[in-house]
Short mmCIF file of C-alpha atoms in Angstrom, two decimals:
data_model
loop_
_atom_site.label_atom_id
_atom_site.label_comp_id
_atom_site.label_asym_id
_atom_site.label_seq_id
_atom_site.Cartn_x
_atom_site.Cartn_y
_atom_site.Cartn_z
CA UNK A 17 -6.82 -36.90 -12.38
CA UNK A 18 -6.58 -38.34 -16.02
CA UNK A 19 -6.54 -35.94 -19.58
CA UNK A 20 -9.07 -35.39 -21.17
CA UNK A 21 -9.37 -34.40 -24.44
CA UNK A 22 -12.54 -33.66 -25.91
CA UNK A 23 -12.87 -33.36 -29.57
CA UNK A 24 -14.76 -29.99 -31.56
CA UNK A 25 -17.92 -32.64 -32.88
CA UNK A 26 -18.26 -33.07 -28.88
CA UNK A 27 -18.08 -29.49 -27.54
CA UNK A 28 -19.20 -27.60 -30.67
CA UNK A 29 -17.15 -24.63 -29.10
CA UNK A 30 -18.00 -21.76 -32.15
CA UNK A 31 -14.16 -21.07 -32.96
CA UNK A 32 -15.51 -18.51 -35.29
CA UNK A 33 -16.40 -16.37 -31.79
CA UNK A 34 -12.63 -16.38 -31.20
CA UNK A 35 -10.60 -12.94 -31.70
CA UNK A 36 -8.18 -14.14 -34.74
CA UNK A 37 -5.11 -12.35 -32.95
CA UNK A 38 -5.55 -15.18 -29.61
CA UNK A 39 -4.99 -17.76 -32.37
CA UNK A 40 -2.49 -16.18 -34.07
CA UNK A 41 -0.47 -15.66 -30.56
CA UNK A 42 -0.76 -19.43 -30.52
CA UNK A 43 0.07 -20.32 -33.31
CA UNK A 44 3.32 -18.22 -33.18
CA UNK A 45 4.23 -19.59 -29.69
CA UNK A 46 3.88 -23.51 -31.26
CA UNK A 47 6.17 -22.86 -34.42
CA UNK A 48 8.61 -21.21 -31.84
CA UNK A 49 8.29 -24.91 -29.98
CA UNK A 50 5.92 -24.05 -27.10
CA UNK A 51 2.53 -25.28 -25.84
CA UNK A 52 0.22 -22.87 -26.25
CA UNK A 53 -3.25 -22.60 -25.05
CA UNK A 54 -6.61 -20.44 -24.78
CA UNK A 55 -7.23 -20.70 -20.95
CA UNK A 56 -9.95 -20.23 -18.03
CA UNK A 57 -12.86 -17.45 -18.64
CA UNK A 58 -12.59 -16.85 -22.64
CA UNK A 59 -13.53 -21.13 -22.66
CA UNK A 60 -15.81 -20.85 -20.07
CA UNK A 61 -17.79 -18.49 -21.43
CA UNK A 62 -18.09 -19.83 -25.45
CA UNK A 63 -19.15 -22.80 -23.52
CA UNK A 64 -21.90 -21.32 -21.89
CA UNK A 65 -22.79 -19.54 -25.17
CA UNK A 66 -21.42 -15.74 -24.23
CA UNK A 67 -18.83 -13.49 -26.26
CA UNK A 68 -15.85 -13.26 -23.77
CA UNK A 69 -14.56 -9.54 -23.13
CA UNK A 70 -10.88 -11.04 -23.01
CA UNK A 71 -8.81 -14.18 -24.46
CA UNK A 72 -5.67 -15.01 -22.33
CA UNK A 73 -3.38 -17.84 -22.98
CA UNK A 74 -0.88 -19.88 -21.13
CA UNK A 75 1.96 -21.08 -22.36
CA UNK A 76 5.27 -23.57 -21.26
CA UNK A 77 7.15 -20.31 -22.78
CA UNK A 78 8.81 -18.25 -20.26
CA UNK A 79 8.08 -14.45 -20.48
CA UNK A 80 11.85 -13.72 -22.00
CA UNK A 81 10.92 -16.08 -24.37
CA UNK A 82 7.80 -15.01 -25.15
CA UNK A 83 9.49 -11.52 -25.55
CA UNK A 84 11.50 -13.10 -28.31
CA UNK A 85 8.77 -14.62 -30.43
CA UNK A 86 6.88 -10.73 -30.33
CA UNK A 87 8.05 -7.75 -31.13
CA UNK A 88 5.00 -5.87 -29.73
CA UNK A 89 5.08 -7.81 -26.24
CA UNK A 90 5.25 -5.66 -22.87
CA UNK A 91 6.72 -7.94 -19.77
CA UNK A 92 4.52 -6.56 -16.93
CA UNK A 93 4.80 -7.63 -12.87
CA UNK A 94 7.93 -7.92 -10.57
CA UNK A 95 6.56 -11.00 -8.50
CA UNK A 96 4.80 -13.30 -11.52
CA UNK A 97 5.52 -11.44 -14.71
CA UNK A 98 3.42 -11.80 -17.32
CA UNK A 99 3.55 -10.33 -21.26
CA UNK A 100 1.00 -8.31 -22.78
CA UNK A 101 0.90 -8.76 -26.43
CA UNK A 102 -0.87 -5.75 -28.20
CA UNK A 103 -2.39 -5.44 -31.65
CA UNK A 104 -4.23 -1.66 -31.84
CA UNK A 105 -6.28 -1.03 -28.62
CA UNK A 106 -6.25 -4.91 -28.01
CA UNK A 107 -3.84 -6.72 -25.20
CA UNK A 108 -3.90 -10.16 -25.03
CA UNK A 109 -2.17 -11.81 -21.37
CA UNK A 110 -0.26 -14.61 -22.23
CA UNK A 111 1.02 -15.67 -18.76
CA UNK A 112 3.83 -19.04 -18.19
CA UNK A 113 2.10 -21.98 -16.69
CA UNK A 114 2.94 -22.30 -12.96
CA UNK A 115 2.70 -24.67 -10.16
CA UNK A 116 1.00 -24.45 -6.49
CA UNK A 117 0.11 -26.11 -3.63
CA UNK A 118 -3.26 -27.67 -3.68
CA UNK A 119 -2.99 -29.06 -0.16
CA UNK A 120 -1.34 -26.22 2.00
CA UNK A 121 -4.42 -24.92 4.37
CA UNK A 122 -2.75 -21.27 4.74
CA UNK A 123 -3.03 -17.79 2.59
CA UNK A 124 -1.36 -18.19 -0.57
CA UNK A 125 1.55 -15.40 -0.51
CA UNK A 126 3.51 -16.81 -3.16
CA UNK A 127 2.27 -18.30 -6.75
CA UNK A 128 5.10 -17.79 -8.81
CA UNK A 129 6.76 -21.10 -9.73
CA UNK A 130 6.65 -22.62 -13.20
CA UNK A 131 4.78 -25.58 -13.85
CA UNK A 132 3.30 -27.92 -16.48
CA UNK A 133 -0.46 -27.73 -18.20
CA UNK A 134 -1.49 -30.03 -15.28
CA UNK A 135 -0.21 -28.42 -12.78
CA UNK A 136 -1.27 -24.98 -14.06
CA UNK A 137 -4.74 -26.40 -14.35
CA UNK A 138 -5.13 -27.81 -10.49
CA UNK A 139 -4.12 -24.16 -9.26
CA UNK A 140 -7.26 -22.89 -10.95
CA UNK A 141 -9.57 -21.53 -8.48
CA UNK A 142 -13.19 -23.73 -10.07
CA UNK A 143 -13.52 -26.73 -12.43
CA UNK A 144 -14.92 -24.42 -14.65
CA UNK A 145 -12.36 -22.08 -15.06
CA UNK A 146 -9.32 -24.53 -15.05
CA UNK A 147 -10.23 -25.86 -19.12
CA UNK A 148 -7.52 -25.52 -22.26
CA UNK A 149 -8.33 -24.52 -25.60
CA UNK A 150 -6.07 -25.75 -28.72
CA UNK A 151 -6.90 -23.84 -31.75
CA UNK A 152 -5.02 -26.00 -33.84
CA UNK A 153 -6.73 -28.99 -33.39
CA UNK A 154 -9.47 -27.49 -31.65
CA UNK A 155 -9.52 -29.59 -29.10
CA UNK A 156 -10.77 -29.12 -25.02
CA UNK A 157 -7.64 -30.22 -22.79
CA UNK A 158 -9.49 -30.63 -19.11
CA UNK A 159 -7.48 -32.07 -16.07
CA UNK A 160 -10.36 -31.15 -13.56
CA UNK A 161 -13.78 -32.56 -15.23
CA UNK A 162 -14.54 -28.77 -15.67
CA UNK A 163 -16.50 -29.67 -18.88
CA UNK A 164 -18.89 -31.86 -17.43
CA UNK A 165 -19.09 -29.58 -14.72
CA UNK A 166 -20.20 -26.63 -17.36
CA UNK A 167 -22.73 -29.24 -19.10
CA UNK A 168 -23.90 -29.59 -15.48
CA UNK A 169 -23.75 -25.93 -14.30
CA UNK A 170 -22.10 -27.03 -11.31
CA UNK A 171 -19.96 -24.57 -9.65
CA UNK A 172 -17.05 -26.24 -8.06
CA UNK A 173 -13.89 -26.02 -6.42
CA UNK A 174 -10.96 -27.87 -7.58
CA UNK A 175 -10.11 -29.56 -4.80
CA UNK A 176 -10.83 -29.55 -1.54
CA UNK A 177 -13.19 -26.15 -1.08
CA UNK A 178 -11.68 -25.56 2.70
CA UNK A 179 -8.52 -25.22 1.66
CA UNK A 180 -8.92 -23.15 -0.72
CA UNK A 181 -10.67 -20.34 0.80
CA UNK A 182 -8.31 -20.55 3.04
CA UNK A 183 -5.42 -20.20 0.58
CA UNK A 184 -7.30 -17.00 -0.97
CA UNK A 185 -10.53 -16.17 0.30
CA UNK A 186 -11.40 -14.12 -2.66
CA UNK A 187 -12.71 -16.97 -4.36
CA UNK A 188 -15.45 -16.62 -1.83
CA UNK A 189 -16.47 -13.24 -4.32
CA UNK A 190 -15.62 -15.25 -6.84
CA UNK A 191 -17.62 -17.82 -6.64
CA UNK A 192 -20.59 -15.75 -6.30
CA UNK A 193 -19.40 -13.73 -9.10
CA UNK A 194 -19.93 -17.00 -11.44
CA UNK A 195 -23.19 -17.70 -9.44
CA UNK A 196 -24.58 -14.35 -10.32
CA UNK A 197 -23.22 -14.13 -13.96
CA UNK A 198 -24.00 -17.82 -15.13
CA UNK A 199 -26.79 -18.87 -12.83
CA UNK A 200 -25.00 -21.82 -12.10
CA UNK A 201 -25.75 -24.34 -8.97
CA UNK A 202 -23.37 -24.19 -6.35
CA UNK A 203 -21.73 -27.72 -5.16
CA UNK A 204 -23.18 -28.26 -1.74
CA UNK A 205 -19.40 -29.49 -0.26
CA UNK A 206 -18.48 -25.40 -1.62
CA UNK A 207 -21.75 -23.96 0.04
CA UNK A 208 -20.73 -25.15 3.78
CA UNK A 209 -17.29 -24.45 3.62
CA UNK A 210 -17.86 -20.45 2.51
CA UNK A 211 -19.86 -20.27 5.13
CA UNK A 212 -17.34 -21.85 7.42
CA UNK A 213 -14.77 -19.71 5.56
CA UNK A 214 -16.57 -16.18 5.46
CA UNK A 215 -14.13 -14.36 7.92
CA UNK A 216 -11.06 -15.13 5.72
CA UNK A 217 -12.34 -12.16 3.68
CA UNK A 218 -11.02 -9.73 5.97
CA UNK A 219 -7.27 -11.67 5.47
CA UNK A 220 -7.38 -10.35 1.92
CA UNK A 221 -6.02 -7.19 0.28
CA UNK A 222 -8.38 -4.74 0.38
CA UNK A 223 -7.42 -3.59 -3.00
CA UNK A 224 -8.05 -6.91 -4.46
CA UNK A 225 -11.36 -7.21 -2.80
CA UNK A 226 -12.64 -3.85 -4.07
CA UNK A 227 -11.56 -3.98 -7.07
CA UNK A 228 -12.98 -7.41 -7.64
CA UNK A 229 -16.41 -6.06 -6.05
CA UNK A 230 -16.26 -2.99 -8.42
CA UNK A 231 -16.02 -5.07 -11.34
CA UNK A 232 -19.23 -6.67 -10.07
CA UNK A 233 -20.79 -3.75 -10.31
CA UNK A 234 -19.78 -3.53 -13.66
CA UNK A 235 -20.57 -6.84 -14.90
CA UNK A 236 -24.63 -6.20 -15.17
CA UNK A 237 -25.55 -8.60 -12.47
CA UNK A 238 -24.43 -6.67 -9.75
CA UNK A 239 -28.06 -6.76 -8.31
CA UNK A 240 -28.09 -10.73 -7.60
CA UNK A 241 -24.65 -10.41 -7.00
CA UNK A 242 -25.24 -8.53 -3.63
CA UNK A 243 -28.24 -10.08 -2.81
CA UNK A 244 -26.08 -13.23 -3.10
CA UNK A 245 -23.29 -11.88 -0.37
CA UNK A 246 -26.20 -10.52 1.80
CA UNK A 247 -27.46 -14.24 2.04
CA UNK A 248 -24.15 -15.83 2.71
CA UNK A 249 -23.05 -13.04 5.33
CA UNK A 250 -19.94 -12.01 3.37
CA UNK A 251 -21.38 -8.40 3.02
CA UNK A 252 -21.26 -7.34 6.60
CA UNK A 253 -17.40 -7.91 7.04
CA UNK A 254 -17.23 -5.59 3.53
CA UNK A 255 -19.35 -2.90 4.38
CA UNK A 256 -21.68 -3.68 7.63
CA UNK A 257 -23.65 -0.24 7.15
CA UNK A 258 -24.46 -1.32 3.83
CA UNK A 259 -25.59 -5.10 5.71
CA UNK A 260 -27.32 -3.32 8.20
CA UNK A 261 -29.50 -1.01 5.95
CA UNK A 262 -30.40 -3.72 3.41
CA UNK A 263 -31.70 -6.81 6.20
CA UNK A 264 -33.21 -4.32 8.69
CA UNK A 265 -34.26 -1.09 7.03
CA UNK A 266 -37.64 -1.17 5.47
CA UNK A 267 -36.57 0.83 2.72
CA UNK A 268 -33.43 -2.09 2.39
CA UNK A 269 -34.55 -3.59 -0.78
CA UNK A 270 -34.31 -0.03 -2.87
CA UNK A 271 -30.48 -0.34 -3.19
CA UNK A 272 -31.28 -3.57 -5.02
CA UNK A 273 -33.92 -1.60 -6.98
CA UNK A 274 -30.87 1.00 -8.06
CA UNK A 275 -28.47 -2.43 -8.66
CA UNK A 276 -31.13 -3.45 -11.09
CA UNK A 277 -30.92 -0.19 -13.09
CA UNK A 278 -27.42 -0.02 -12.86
CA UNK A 279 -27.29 -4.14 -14.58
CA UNK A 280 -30.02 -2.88 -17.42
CA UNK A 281 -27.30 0.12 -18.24
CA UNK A 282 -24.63 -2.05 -18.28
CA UNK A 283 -26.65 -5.02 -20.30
CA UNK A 284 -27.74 -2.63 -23.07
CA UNK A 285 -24.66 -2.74 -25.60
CA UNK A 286 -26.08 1.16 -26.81
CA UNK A 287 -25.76 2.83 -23.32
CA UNK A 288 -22.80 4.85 -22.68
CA UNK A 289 -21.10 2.57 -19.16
CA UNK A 290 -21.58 4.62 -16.08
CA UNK A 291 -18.47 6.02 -14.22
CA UNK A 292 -17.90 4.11 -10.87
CA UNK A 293 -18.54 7.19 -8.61
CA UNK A 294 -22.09 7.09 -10.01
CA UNK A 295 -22.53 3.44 -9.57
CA UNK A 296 -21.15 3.71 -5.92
CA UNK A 297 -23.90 5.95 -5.86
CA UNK A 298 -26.52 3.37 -5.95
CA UNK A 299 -25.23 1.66 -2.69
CA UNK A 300 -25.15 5.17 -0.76
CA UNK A 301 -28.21 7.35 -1.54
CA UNK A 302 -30.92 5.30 -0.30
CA UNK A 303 -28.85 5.38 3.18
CA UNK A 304 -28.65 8.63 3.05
CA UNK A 305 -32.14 9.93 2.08
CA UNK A 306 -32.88 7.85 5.16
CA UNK A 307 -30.61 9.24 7.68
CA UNK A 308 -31.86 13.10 6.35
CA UNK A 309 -35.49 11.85 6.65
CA UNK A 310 -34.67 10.07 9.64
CA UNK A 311 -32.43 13.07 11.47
CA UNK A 312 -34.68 16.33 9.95
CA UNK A 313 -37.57 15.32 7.84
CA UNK A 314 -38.73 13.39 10.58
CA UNK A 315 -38.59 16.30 12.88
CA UNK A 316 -40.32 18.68 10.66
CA UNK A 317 -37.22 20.62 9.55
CA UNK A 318 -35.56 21.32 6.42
CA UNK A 319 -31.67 20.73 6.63
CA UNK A 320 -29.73 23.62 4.84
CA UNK A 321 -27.06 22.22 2.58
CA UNK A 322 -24.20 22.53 5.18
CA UNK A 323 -26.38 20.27 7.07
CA UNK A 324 -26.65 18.21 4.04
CA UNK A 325 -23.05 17.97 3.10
CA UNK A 326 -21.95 17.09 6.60
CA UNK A 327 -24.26 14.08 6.48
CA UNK A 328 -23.10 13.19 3.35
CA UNK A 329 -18.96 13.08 4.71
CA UNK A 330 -20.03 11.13 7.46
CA UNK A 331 -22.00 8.93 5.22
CA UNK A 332 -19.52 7.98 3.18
CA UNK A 333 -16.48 7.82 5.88
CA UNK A 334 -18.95 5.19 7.63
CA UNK A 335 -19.41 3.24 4.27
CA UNK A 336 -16.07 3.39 2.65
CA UNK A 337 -13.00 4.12 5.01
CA UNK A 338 -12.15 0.68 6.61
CA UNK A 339 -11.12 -2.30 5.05
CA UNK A 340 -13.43 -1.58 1.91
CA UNK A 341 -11.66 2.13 1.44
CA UNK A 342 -11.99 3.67 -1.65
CA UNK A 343 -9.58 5.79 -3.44
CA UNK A 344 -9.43 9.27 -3.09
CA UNK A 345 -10.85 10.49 -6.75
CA UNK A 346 -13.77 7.77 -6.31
CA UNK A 347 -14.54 9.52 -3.14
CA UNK A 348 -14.45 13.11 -3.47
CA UNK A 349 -16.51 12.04 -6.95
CA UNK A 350 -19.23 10.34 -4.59
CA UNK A 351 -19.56 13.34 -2.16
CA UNK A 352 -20.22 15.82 -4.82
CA UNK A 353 -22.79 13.30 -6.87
CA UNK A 354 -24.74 12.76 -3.59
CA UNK A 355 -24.27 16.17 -2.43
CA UNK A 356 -25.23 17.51 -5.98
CA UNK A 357 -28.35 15.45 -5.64
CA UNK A 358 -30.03 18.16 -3.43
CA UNK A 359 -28.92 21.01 -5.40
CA UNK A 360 -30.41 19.25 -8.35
CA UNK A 361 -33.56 17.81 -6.87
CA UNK A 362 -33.55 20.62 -3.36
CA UNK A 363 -36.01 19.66 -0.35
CA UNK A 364 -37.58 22.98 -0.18
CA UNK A 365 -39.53 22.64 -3.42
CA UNK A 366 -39.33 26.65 -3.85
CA UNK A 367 -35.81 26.72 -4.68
CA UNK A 368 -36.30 24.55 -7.24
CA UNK A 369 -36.54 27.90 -9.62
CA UNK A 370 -33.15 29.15 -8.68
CA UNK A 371 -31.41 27.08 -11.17
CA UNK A 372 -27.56 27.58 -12.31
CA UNK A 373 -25.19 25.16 -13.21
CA UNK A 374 -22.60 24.59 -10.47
CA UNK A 375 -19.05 25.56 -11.61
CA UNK A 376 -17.89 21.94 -10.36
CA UNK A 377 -16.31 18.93 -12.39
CA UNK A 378 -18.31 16.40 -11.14
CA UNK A 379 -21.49 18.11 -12.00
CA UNK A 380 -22.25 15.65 -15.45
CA UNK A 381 -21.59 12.80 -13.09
CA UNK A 382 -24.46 13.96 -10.51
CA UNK A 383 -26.58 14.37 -13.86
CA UNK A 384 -25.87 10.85 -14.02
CA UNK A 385 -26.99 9.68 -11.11
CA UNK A 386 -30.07 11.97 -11.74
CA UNK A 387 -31.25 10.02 -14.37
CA UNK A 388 -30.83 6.75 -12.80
CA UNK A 389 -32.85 8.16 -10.31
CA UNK A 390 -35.23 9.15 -13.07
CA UNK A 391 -35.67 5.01 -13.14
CA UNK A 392 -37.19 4.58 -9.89
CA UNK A 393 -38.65 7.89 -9.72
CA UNK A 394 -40.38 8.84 -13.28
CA UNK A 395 -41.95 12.39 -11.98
CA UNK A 396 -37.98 13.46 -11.90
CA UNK A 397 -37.67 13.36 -15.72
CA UNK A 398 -39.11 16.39 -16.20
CA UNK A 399 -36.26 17.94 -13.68
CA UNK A 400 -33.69 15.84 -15.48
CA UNK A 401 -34.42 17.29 -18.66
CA UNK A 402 -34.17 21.30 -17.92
CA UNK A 403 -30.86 20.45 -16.31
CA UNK A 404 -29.71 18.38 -19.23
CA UNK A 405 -30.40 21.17 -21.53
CA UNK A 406 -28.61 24.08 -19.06
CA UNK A 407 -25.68 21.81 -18.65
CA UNK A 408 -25.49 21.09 -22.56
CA UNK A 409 -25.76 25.00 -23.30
CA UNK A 410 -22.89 25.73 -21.37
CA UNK A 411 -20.83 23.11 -22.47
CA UNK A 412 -20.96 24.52 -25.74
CA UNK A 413 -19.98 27.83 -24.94
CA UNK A 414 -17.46 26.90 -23.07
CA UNK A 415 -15.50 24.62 -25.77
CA UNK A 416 -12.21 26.24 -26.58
CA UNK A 417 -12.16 27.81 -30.12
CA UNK A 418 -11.22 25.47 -32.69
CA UNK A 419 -9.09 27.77 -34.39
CA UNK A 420 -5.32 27.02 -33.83
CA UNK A 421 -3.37 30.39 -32.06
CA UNK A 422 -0.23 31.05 -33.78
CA UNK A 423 2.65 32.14 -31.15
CA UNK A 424 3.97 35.37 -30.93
CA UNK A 425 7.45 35.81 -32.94
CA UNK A 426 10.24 36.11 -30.72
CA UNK A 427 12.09 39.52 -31.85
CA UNK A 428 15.76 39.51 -32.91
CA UNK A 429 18.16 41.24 -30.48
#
């Protein structure tokens, strides 16, 4: 496929949106005699008129010599390395172009060969992402018709869409990632072959997949992000329980109704981001108010909190110990919010008056969850509140002086 190069009075890209420390890394990498671009999600996204969270460039620079041209570079990986440039609390990824097969119907287990802009480009996973940015002539370099693509909202693969779901069926998320973010139309060609594709999934890491779904439910459109993977049938490799609640419960849809609070947190630029044992939260709770209604409740009996916990082990063993395991501190933080749920909010409405604040870490994080359940149900507030106030009280007499201790002088023998 031809260059194209499409001028600023064509793609009115606002340059003034882009961090001045992603130029400057450019500009230092050209005067040292490299190309030097702005690449995939940070051009995307000015594009589409949002403020990108990161700016990574690619270069024809290998990471040595990137080293060379920044003192305050990092070289970071053992099978691709990559360099971190930092300025403050800011790292910027500048990563080597590379090459890959475009044809090769089979998982992609190595990606680490240099290549040219062109080259880097066609490994891109969608049109979309696989655009360059040159600040100094700020100009759009696009090998893949990714720009008419974005003026179309057209979500497509580069290349053929088979092939490469095969080569790394996390594009599968990914694609309904972009879908979910961007509202963008899905190229029909893409649409049959996930479909065809779906199984794949289970061929990836399991890290990579969770962490990719985690950031998700980060992104504040996690809601039609799993409504999107419940429709194409990816969700039920992931986490069937989860699959199985949402398309045959009746109660399904309320995990979607905690997905949407969870989005309007993460949306609002003045909330405080919610830890991901809370957010995990969401996809869990509604399963297992049902399985206490379903195994007590039901039956006219009030489970003790022994009862309680056990369902809540099992619960979560069920939802996240095969391929979609979570790690061990996102765990143990789940089992206490959910468990923590019934001390704060207990079945047996008398007990409510028996209130003391748990002598347990993850305590502020079932407070959390508390007030996301506050969302849903408004007659919790109340509730909320007292234990907000108990919780804050102790806090603060439980802060360590501020005064400094001086040591004891050693004596002189």
């Amino acid at each position: 496929m031809d260059q194209k190069v499409i001028p600023a009075k064509t793609h009115k890209l606002p340059i003034e949106k882009i961090d001045p420390h992603a130029i400057y890394i450019t500009e230092k990498l050209k005067e040292a005699g490299f190309i030097a671009y702005l690449v995939g999600g940070s051009v995307r996204d000015l594009l589409l008129g949002h403020v990108p969270k990161d700016f990574d460039i690619s270069t024809s620079a290998k990471p040595e010599e990137i080293k060379k041209v920044f003192r305050n570079c990092l070289l970071i990986g053992r099978r691709f390395r990559l360099a971190h440039i930092r300025f403050g609390r800011k790292i910027f990824e500048v990563s080597t172009f590379r090459t890959g097969d475009l044809e090769k119907e089979e998982l992609i287990l190595r990606d680490n060969q240099w290549g040219y802009p062109e080259e880097d480009a066609f490994r891109r996973d969608f049109t979309i992402n696989g655009l360059f940015y040159d600040p100094s002539n700020e100009t759009i370099i696009d090998y893949v018709e990714g720009y008419a693509d974005i003026k179309r909202r057209l979500l497509r693969t580069i290349g053929n869409p088979y092939t490469r779901f095969v080569q790394d069926p996390v594009r599968m998320l990914r694609l309904l990632k972009f879908q979910a973010r961007f509202d963008l139309e899905v190229d029909p060609e893409a649409h049959i072959a996930m479909v065809e594709c779906k199984k794949e999934i289970l061929k990836s890491a399991s890290a990579r997949v969770l962490e990719e779904v985690l950031r998700m439910l980060e992104s504040g459109a996690s809601q039609p992000f799993f409504e999107l993977m419940t429709e194409h049938g990816l969700i039920e490799y992931l986490v069937p329980e989860i699959a199985q609640f949402i398309e045959k419960d009746p109660d399904g849809e309320e995990i979607y109704d905690y997905l949407d609070e969870v989005d309007a947190i993460f949306q609002d630029p003045s909330s405080s981001n919610l830890d991901r044992s809370v957010i995990l939260g969401s996809l869990s709770f509604p399963i297992l108010e049902k399985r206490i209604k379903t195994q007590f409740l039901d039956r006219e009996h009030i489970p003790h909190l022994g009862q309680i916990q056990d369902q809540t082990h099992d619960l979560v063993n069920d939802l996240f110990q095969g391929f979609f395991r979570i790690p061990r501190r996102l765990k143990v933080g789940l089992i206490n919010i959910l468990i923590g749920q019934y001390r704060l909010t207990p079945l047996q409405k008398k007990k409510v008056q028996r209130r003391r604040i748990p002598k347990d870490a993850d305590f502020g994080l079932a407070l959390s969850f508390l007030r996301l359940r506050c969302c849903l149900e408004p007659g919790l507030q109340k509730i909320h509140d007292w234990w907000m106030e108990a919780y804050e009280r102790v806090e603060e007499k439980e802060k360590p002086s501020q005064r400094r201790r001086r040591r004891p002088r050693k004596r002189r023998r």
